[in-house]
Coordinates of C-alpha atoms and ligand atoms in Angstrom, one line a residue:
X4 CA 0.2 -0.1 -0.1
X5 CA 1.1 3.8 -0.3
X6 CA 0.7 5.1 3.0
X7 CA 1.2 8.8 4.1
X8 CA 2.2 9.3 7.8
X9 CA 1.6 12.9 8.9
X10 CA 3.9 13.7 11.9
X11 CA 6.3 10.9 10.8
X12 CA 9.4 12.8 11.7
X13 CA 8.0 12.9 15.3
X14 CA 8.1 10.3 18.2
X15 CA 5.3 8.1 17.4
X16 CA 4.9 8.8 13.8
X17 CA 8.5 7.7 13.0
X18 CA 8.1 4.2 14.9
X19 CA 4.8 3.7 12.7
X20 CA 6.8 4.6 9.4
X21 CA 9.4 1.9 10.5
X22 CA 6.7 -0.7 10.9
X23 CA 5.1 0.1 7.8
X24 CA 8.4 0.0 5.9
X25 CA 9.4 -3.3 7.3
X26 CA 6.0 -4.7 6.1
X27 CA 7.0 -3.7 2.6
X28 CA 4.5 -0.6 2.3
X29 CA 5.6 2.3 0.2
X30 CA 5.6 5.1 2.8
X31 CA 5.9 9.1 2.5
X32 CA 5.9 11.5 5.5
X33 CA 4.3 14.9 5.7
X34 CA 5.7 17.1 8.5
X35 CA 6.7 20.6 9.2
X36 CA 9.6 19.6 11.5
X37 CA 8.1 22.1 14.3
X38 CA 9.0 19.4 16.8
X39 CA 10.0 16.5 14.6
X40 CA 13.2 15.9 13.0
X41 CA 14.6 14.9 9.7
X42 CA 17.0 12.4 11.4
X43 CA 13.8 10.3 12.2
X44 CA 12.9 9.8 8.6
X45 CA 14.6 6.7 7.1
X46 CA 16.4 7.2 4.0
X47 CA 14.2 6.3 0.9
X48 CA 11.2 7.6 2.4
X49 CA 9.9 10.8 0.9
X50 CA 9.6 13.6 3.4
X51 CA 7.1 16.5 2.3
X52 CA 8.0 19.4 4.6
X53 CA 4.7 21.0 4.5
X54 CA 2.4 22.2 7.1
X55 CA -0.9 20.3 7.2
X56 CA -2.8 23.5 7.4
X57 CA -1.1 24.8 4.2
X58 CA -2.8 24.8 0.7
X59 CA 0.3 23.1 -0.4
X60 CA -1.0 19.9 1.1
X61 CA -2.9 19.4 -2.1
X62 CA 0.1 18.8 -4.1
X63 CA 1.3 16.3 -1.6
X64 CA -1.8 14.2 -2.1
X65 CA -1.7 14.5 -5.9
X66 CA 2.0 13.9 -6.0
X67 CA 1.9 10.6 -3.7
X68 CA -1.6 9.4 -4.3
X69 CA -1.8 7.6 -0.9
X70 CA -4.2 4.6 -0.5
X71 CA -3.9 5.1 3.3
X72 CA -3.3 8.3 5.5
X73 CA -1.9 7.6 9.1
X74 CA -2.3 10.9 10.8
X75 CA 0.0 11.7 13.7
X76 CA 1.0 15.2 13.0
X77 CA -0.2 17.5 16.0
X78 CA 0.3 20.3 18.5
X79 CA 0.8 17.7 21.1
X80 CA 1.8 19.8 24.0
X81 CA -0.9 20.4 26.9
X82 CA 0.4 23.5 28.5
X83 CA 1.0 25.1 25.0
X84 CA -2.5 24.4 24.1
X85 CA -3.6 26.4 27.3
X86 CA -1.2 29.1 26.4
X87 CA -2.4 29.3 22.8
X88 CA -5.7 27.4 22.3
X89 CA -6.0 29.0 18.9
X90 CA -2.9 27.8 17.5
X91 CA -3.7 24.4 19.0
X92 CA -7.0 24.2 17.2
X93 CA -5.6 25.5 13.9
X94 CA -3.3 22.5 13.8
X95 CA -5.2 19.7 15.4
X96 CA -8.7 20.8 13.9
X97 CA -8.1 22.7 10.8
X98 CA -5.1 20.8 9.9
X99 CA -6.9 17.5 10.4
X100 CA -9.8 18.7 8.2
X101 CA -7.5 19.7 5.4
X102 CA -6.1 16.2 5.7
X103 CA -9.8 14.8 5.3
X104 CA -10.6 16.9 2.6
X105 CA -7.6 16.1 0.5
X106 CA -8.0 12.3 1.5
X107 CA -11.5 12.3 0.3
X108 CA -10.5 14.1 -3.0
X109 CA -7.9 11.4 -3.8
X110 CA -10.1 8.6 -2.7
X111 CA -8.3 7.3 0.2
X112 CA -9.4 4.1 1.3
X113 CA -8.5 4.3 5.3
X114 CA -7.8 7.3 7.5
X115 CA -6.1 6.2 10.8
X116 CA -6.1 8.8 13.5
X117 CA -4.1 9.0 16.6
X118 CA -6.2 10.5 19.4
X119 CA -5.7 10.9 22.9
X120 CA -7.5 8.7 25.6
X121 CA -5.2 10.5 28.1
X122 CA -6.3 13.9 27.4
X123 CA -10.1 13.5 26.3
X124 CA -11.6 11.8 29.4
X125 CA -10.4 14.2 32.0
X126 CA -10.3 13.3 35.6
X127 CA -12.1 10.0 35.7
X128 CA -14.5 8.5 38.3
X129 CA -11.9 6.0 40.0
X130 CA -14.7 3.4 40.1
X131 CA -14.7 3.3 36.4
X132 CA -10.8 2.8 36.1
X133 CA -9.6 1.3 33.6
X134 CA -11.7 3.5 31.4
X135 CA -13.8 2.2 28.6
X136 CA -14.4 4.1 25.3
X137 CA -17.9 5.0 26.7
X138 CA -16.4 6.9 29.4
X139 CA -17.6 10.6 29.6
X140 CA -15.7 13.0 27.4
X141 CA -14.8 16.0 29.4
X142 CA -11.2 17.2 28.5
X143 CA -9.4 19.4 31.0
X144 CA -7.3 21.3 28.2
X145 CA -7.8 22.7 24.8
X146 CA -5.5 20.1 23.5
X147 CA -7.9 17.3 24.7
X148 CA -10.9 19.2 23.1
X149 CA -9.1 19.6 19.8
X150 CA -7.9 16.0 19.4
X151 CA -11.5 14.8 20.3
X152 CA -13.1 17.4 17.9
X153 CA -11.4 15.8 14.8
X154 CA -13.2 12.5 15.9
X155 CA -16.6 14.0 15.1
X156 CA -15.3 15.1 11.5
X157 CA -14.1 11.8 10.8
X158 CA -17.8 10.5 11.1
X159 CA -19.1 13.2 8.7
X160 CA -16.2 12.1 6.1
X161 CA -17.1 8.5 6.4
X162 CA -21.1 9.1 6.2
X163 CA -21.1 11.9 3.5
X164 CA -17.9 10.9 1.4
X165 CA -17.4 7.3 2.3
X166 CA -13.9 7.8 3.9
X167 CA -13.5 4.8 6.0
X168 CA -11.5 5.7 9.3
X169 CA -10.1 4.1 12.5
X170 CA -9.2 6.0 15.7
X171 CA -6.4 4.8 18.2
X172 CA -6.8 6.8 21.5
X173 CA -3.3 6.5 23.1
X174 CA -2.7 6.4 26.9
X175 CA 0.6 7.7 27.9
X176 CA 3.1 6.7 25.1
X177 CA 6.7 6.1 26.1
X178 CA 9.9 4.8 24.4
X179 CA 13.0 5.5 22.2
X180 CA 13.0 9.0 20.4
X181 CA 10.5 10.7 22.9
X182 CA 11.4 14.3 23.1
X183 CA 12.2 15.3 26.6
X184 CA 10.5 18.5 26.1
X185 CA 7.2 16.7 25.0
X186 CA 4.2 16.9 27.2
X187 CA 4.0 13.7 29.3
X188 CA 7.5 12.5 28.6
X189 CA 8.2 11.7 32.2
X190 CA 9.9 8.6 31.5
X191 CA 12.3 10.2 28.8
X192 CA 13.0 13.0 31.4
X193 CA 14.0 10.8 34.3
X194 CA 15.9 8.4 31.9
X195 CA 17.9 11.3 30.5
X196 CA 18.6 12.7 34.0
X197 CA 19.6 9.6 35.5
X198 CA 21.9 8.6 32.5
X199 CA 23.6 12.0 33.0
X200 CA 23.9 11.4 36.8
X201 CA 21.6 14.4 37.5
X202 CA 19.0 14.9 40.2
X203 CA 15.4 14.0 39.5
X204 CA 12.4 15.9 40.6
X205 CA 9.1 14.3 40.8
X206 CA 6.1 16.7 40.3
X207 CA 3.8 16.3 43.3
X208 CA 3.7 13.2 45.5
X209 CA 4.6 10.8 43.0
X210 CA 1.3 9.0 43.8
X211 CA -0.5 10.0 40.6
X212 CA -1.0 7.2 38.2
X213 CA -0.7 6.9 34.4
X214 CA -1.2 4.1 31.9
X215 CA 2.1 3.6 30.1
X216 CA 2.2 2.0 26.8
X217 CA 5.2 1.3 24.7
X218 CA 5.7 3.2 21.4
X219 CA 6.3 -0.3 19.6
X220 CA 2.9 -1.6 20.7
X221 CA 1.3 1.8 19.3
X222 CA 2.8 1.1 16.0
X223 CA 1.5 -2.4 16.0
X224 CA -2.0 -0.8 16.5
X225 CA -1.5 1.3 13.3
X226 CA -0.6 -2.0 11.5
X227 CA -3.8 -3.7 12.6
X228 CA -5.9 -0.7 11.8
X229 CA -4.9 -1.0 8.1
X230 CA -7.2 -4.1 7.8
X231 CA -9.4 -3.9 10.7
X232 CA -11.5 -1.7 13.0
X233 CA -13.4 0.4 10.4
X234 CA -15.6 3.0 12.0
X235 CA -14.1 2.1 15.5
X236 CA -12.4 4.4 18.2
X237 CA -10.4 2.3 20.4
X238 CA -8.3 2.8 23.6
X239 CA -4.6 1.9 23.1
X240 CA -3.3 1.4 26.7
X241 CA -2.5 -1.3 29.0
X242 CA -5.4 -1.1 31.5
X243 CA -2.7 -0.9 34.3
X244 CA -2.2 2.1 36.5
X245 CA 1.5 2.6 37.5
X246 CA 2.4 5.6 39.6
X247 CA 5.2 8.1 39.0
X248 CA 7.1 7.0 42.1
X249 CA 7.0 3.4 40.7
X250 CA 8.4 4.7 37.3
X251 CA 11.2 6.5 39.3
X252 CA 11.9 3.3 41.5
X253 CA 11.8 1.0 38.5
X254 CA 14.3 3.3 36.3
X255 CA 16.6 4.0 39.2
X256 CA 17.1 0.3 39.7
X257 CA 17.6 -0.3 35.8
X258 CA 20.0 2.7 35.7
X259 CA 21.9 1.7 38.9
X260 CA 20.7 5.3 40.0
X261 CA 20.9 5.7 43.9
X262 CA 20.2 9.5 44.6
X263 CA 16.7 9.9 45.9
X264 CA 14.3 12.1 44.1
X265 CA 13.1 15.6 45.3
X266 CA 9.5 16.3 45.1
X267 CA 8.2 19.6 43.5
X268 CA 4.8 21.4 43.1
X269 CA 2.0 19.2 41.6
X270 CA 1.4 20.4 38.1
X271 CA -2.1 22.3 37.7
X272 CA -4.5 20.6 35.6
X273 CA -3.0 17.2 35.8
X274 CA -5.4 14.3 36.4
X275 CA -4.8 12.0 39.6
X276 CA -5.4 8.7 38.3
X277 CA -6.1 7.1 34.9
X278 CA -5.7 3.8 32.9
X279 CA -7.4 2.7 29.7
X280 CA -9.3 -0.4 29.1
X281 CA -8.0 -2.1 25.9
X282 CA -10.7 -4.5 25.6
X283 CA -12.3 -2.9 22.4
X284 CA -9.0 -2.8 20.9
X285 CA -8.7 -6.5 21.2
X286 CA -12.2 -7.3 19.6
X287 CA -11.9 -4.4 16.9
X288 CA -8.3 -4.7 15.8
X289 CA -7.0 -8.1 17.5
X290 CA -4.6 -5.7 19.3
X291 CA -3.2 -6.1 22.8
X292 CA -0.3 -4.4 24.7
X293 CA 2.8 -6.8 24.2
X294 CA 5.6 -4.9 26.0
X295 CA 6.1 -5.4 29.6
X296 CA 6.6 -2.3 31.4
X297 CA 10.1 -3.3 33.0
X298 CA 11.5 -4.5 29.6
X299 CA 9.9 -1.5 27.7
X300 CA 11.7 0.8 30.4
X301 CA 15.1 -1.1 30.0
X302 CA 15.0 -0.5 26.3
X303 CA 14.0 3.2 26.5
X304 CA 16.9 3.6 29.3
X305 CA 19.3 2.1 26.8
X306 CA 18.3 4.5 24.2
X307 CA 18.7 7.7 26.4
X308 CA 21.7 6.5 27.8
X309 CA 23.3 6.4 24.4
X310 CA 21.8 10.0 23.5
X311 CA 23.7 11.4 26.5
X312 CA 26.8 9.4 25.8
X313 CA 26.7 7.6 29.1
Ligands
LIG9 N1 3.1 11.0 23.2 C1 1.7 10.7 23.9 O1 1.9 10.0 25.0 C2 0.5 10.8 23.1 C3 -0.5 10.5 23.7 C4 -1.8 10.6 23.1 C5 -1.9 11.0 21.8 N2 -0.7 11.3 21.1 C6 -0.8 11.7 19.8 O2 0.2 11.1 19.0 C7 0.7 11.9 17.8 C8 2.1 11.9 18.0 O3 2.5 12.4 19.0 P1 3.9 12.6 19.4 O4 4.0 12.3 20.9 O5 4.8 11.7 18.6 O6 4.4 14.1 19.3 P2 5.4 14.6 18.4 O7 5.7 16.2 18.6 O8 7.0 13.9 18.5 O9 5.1 14.5 16.8 C9 4.4 15.3 16.2 C10 4.7 15.6 14.8 O10 3.9 16.3 14.2 C11 4.6 17.4 13.3 N3 3.8 18.7 13.3 C12 3.2 19.3 14.3 N4 2.6 20.3 13.8 C13 2.4 20.1 12.4 C14 1.8 20.7 11.2 N5 1.1 21.8 11.7 N6 1.9 20.4 10.0 C15 2.8 19.3 9.8 N7 3.3 18.5 10.8 C16 3.2 19.0 12.1 C17 5.9 17.6 14.3 O11 7.0 18.2 13.7 C18 6.1 16.3 14.7 O12 7.1 15.4 13.9 C19 -0.3 13.3 18.1 O13 -1.3 13.3 17.2 C20 -0.6 13.2 19.5 O14 -1.6 14.0 19.8 C21 0.2 11.2 21.7

């Protein structure tokens, strides 16, 4: 298949590109490199350095003529969305719409959209953790709202223009190539600081929990969505809550890091607990998380250790 990966120069998108290439698909990337890096795009993959909001996007579609669009480009930073909600919506909603319009025009057969389960459900009712897809949608940030908003237009394009889609709603993704300035990159930040022998600060008490899903498992979901899950929006998570303190302790053990952490201010607007139930992804996509947390942390630590030259 000819697959256009938007945001393919970024953290998760670049792993999706690798997985599609390994399966023999023809892959191109559209990315304006605002947070992504050319170095993440393998040789032989065409990179269109284009903003998804730009009129030039039409030329990308008429040139590459994709069968499938895998949409990972986004303004993906929560505090940045609070500071500038208009920019956030312009990329995540209008940029997404521009992609849908072009996809319908060239007859794309499947549109795969990376949404955010971590940001769209807001603070869950603890009795409902791990959350299923029918949990109330009540985002706390403009980012959560803009990621969720595009899901409505996917339905419109499917019903009115016959553009088939699947939505993968990620939990907290971690793994090699994550940017340490990215939102939610707690594992990348801890690993980098431990590898450099620097002090580590935990925001808040460390008892807040998240659902950490390995980036390779997310790439597997994008592979499964090529064939399955038409019209479905599924959680891509482990269903398991892990506290930030547990992440610190596991990484410290892997890294042989003996300094105790310090504890800072809790971050405003952060949810206290969350985990996503992946049962629907199992039924719709045949997808389940495969990477055990300890192994994923070890692989992630090795990557960041190499980055800091430790
Ligand atoms: N990292 C997570 O834990 C997580 C969780 C839920 C959802 N997601 C979603 O997954 C996707 C990828 O996130 P990531 O963590 O890899 O972030 P990332 O910042 O590494 O990747 C985003 C990519 O999009 C590109 N981009 C941004 N604005 C663009 C524009 N206007 N035009 C073209 N390209 C543009 C960036 O240069 C970057 O390469 C995003 O859609 C994000 O909302 C991520």
